[in-house]
mmCIF file of C-alpha atoms in Angstrom:
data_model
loop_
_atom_site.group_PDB
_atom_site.id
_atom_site.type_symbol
_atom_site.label_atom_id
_atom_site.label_comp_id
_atom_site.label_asym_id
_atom_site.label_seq_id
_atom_site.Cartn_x
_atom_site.Cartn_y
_atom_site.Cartn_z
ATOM 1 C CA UNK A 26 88.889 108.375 117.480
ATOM 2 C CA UNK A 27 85.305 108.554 118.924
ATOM 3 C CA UNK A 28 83.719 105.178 117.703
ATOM 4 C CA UNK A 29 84.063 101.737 117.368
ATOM 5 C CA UNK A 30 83.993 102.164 113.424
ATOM 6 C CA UNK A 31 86.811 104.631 113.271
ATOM 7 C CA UNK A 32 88.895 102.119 115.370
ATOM 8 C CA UNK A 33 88.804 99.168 112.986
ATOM 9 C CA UNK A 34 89.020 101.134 110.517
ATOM 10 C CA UNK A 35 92.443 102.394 111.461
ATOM 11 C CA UNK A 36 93.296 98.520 111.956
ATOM 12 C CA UNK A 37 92.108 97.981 108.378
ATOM 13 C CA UNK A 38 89.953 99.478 106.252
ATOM 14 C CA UNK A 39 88.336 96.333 104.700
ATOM 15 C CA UNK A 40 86.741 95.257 108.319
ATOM 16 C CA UNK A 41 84.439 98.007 107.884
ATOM 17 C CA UNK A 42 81.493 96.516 106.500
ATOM 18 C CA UNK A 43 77.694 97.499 105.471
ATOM 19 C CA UNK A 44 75.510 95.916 107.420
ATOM 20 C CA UNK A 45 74.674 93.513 104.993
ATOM 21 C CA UNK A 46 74.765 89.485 105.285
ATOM 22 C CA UNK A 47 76.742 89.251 102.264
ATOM 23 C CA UNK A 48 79.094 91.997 103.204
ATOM 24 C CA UNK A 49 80.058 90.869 106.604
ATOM 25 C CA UNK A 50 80.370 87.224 105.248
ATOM 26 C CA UNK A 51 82.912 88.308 102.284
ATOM 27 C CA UNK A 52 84.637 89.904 104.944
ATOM 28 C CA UNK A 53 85.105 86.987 107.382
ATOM 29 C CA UNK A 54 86.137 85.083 104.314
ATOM 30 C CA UNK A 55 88.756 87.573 103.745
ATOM 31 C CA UNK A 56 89.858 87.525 106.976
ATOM 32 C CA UNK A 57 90.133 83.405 106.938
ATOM 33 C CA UNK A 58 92.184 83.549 103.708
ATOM 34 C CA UNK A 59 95.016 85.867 105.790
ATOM 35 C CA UNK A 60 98.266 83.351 106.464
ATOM 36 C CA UNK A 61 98.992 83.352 110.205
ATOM 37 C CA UNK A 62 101.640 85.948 109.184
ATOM 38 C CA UNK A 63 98.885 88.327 108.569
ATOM 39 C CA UNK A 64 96.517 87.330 111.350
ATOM 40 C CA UNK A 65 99.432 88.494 113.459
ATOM 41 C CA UNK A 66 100.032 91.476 112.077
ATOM 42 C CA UNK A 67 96.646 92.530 112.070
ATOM 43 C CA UNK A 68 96.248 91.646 115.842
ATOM 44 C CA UNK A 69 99.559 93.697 116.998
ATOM 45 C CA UNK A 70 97.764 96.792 115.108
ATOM 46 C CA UNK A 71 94.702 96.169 116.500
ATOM 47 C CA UNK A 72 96.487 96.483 120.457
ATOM 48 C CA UNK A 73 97.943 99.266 119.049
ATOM 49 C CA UNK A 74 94.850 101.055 118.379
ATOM 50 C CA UNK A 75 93.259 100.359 121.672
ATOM 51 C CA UNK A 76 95.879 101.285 123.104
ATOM 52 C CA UNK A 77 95.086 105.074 122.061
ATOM 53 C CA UNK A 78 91.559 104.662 122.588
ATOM 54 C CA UNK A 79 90.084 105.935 125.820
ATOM 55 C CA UNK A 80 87.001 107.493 126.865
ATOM 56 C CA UNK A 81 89.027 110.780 128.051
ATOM 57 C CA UNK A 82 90.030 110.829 124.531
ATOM 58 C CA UNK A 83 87.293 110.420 123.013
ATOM 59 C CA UNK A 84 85.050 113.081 124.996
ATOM 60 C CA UNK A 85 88.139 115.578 124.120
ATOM 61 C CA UNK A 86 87.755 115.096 119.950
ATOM 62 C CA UNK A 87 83.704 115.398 120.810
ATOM 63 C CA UNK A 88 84.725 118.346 122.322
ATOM 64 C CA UNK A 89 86.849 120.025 120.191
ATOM 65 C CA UNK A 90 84.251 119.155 117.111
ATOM 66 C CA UNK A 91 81.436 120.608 119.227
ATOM 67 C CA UNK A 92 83.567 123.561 119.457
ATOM 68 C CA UNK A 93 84.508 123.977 116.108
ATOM 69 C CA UNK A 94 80.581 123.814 114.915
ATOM 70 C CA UNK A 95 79.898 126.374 117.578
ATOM 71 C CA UNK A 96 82.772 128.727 115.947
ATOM 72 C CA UNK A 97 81.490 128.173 112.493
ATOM 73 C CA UNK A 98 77.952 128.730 113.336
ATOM 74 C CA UNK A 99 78.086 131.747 115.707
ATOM 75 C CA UNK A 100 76.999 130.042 118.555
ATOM 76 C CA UNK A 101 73.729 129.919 117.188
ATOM 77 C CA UNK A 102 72.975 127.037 115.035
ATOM 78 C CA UNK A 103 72.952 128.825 112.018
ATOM 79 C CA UNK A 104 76.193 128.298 109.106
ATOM 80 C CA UNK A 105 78.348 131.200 108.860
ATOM 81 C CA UNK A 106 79.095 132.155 105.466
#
């Protein structure tokens, strides 16, 4: 994970919202209609994500992306085909 929006997303899917008025609201509605059961749930997942998310961690996927375009381009910027 390298962002904020890859985080919630692993929490659940449906928190990840346009930013749009209506879509964040339908959201939060969403989220208000969960039984306490759910809330729960949801929270324990959400610790467990953070748990895994660290800045080390983060730098190291940035990393090995970087590394991968550099492979795949020649070092140079340009695609290899």
């Amino acid at each position: 994970l390298t962002g904020a929006r890859e985080a919630v997303a692993e929490v659940a899917s449906w928190l990840v919202v346009p930013s749009d008025g209506d879509a964040v609201a339908a959201a939060i509605e969403r989220y208000l209609a969960l039984s306490l059961e759910e809330r729960e749930a949801l929270s324990r997942r959400a610790r467990a994500v953070a748990a895994g998310v660290s800045e080390e961690r983060a730098l190291e996927a940035f990393r090995r992306g970087f590394e991968g375009l550099l492979e795949r381009t020649g070092g140079n910027g340009a695609v290899a085909r």
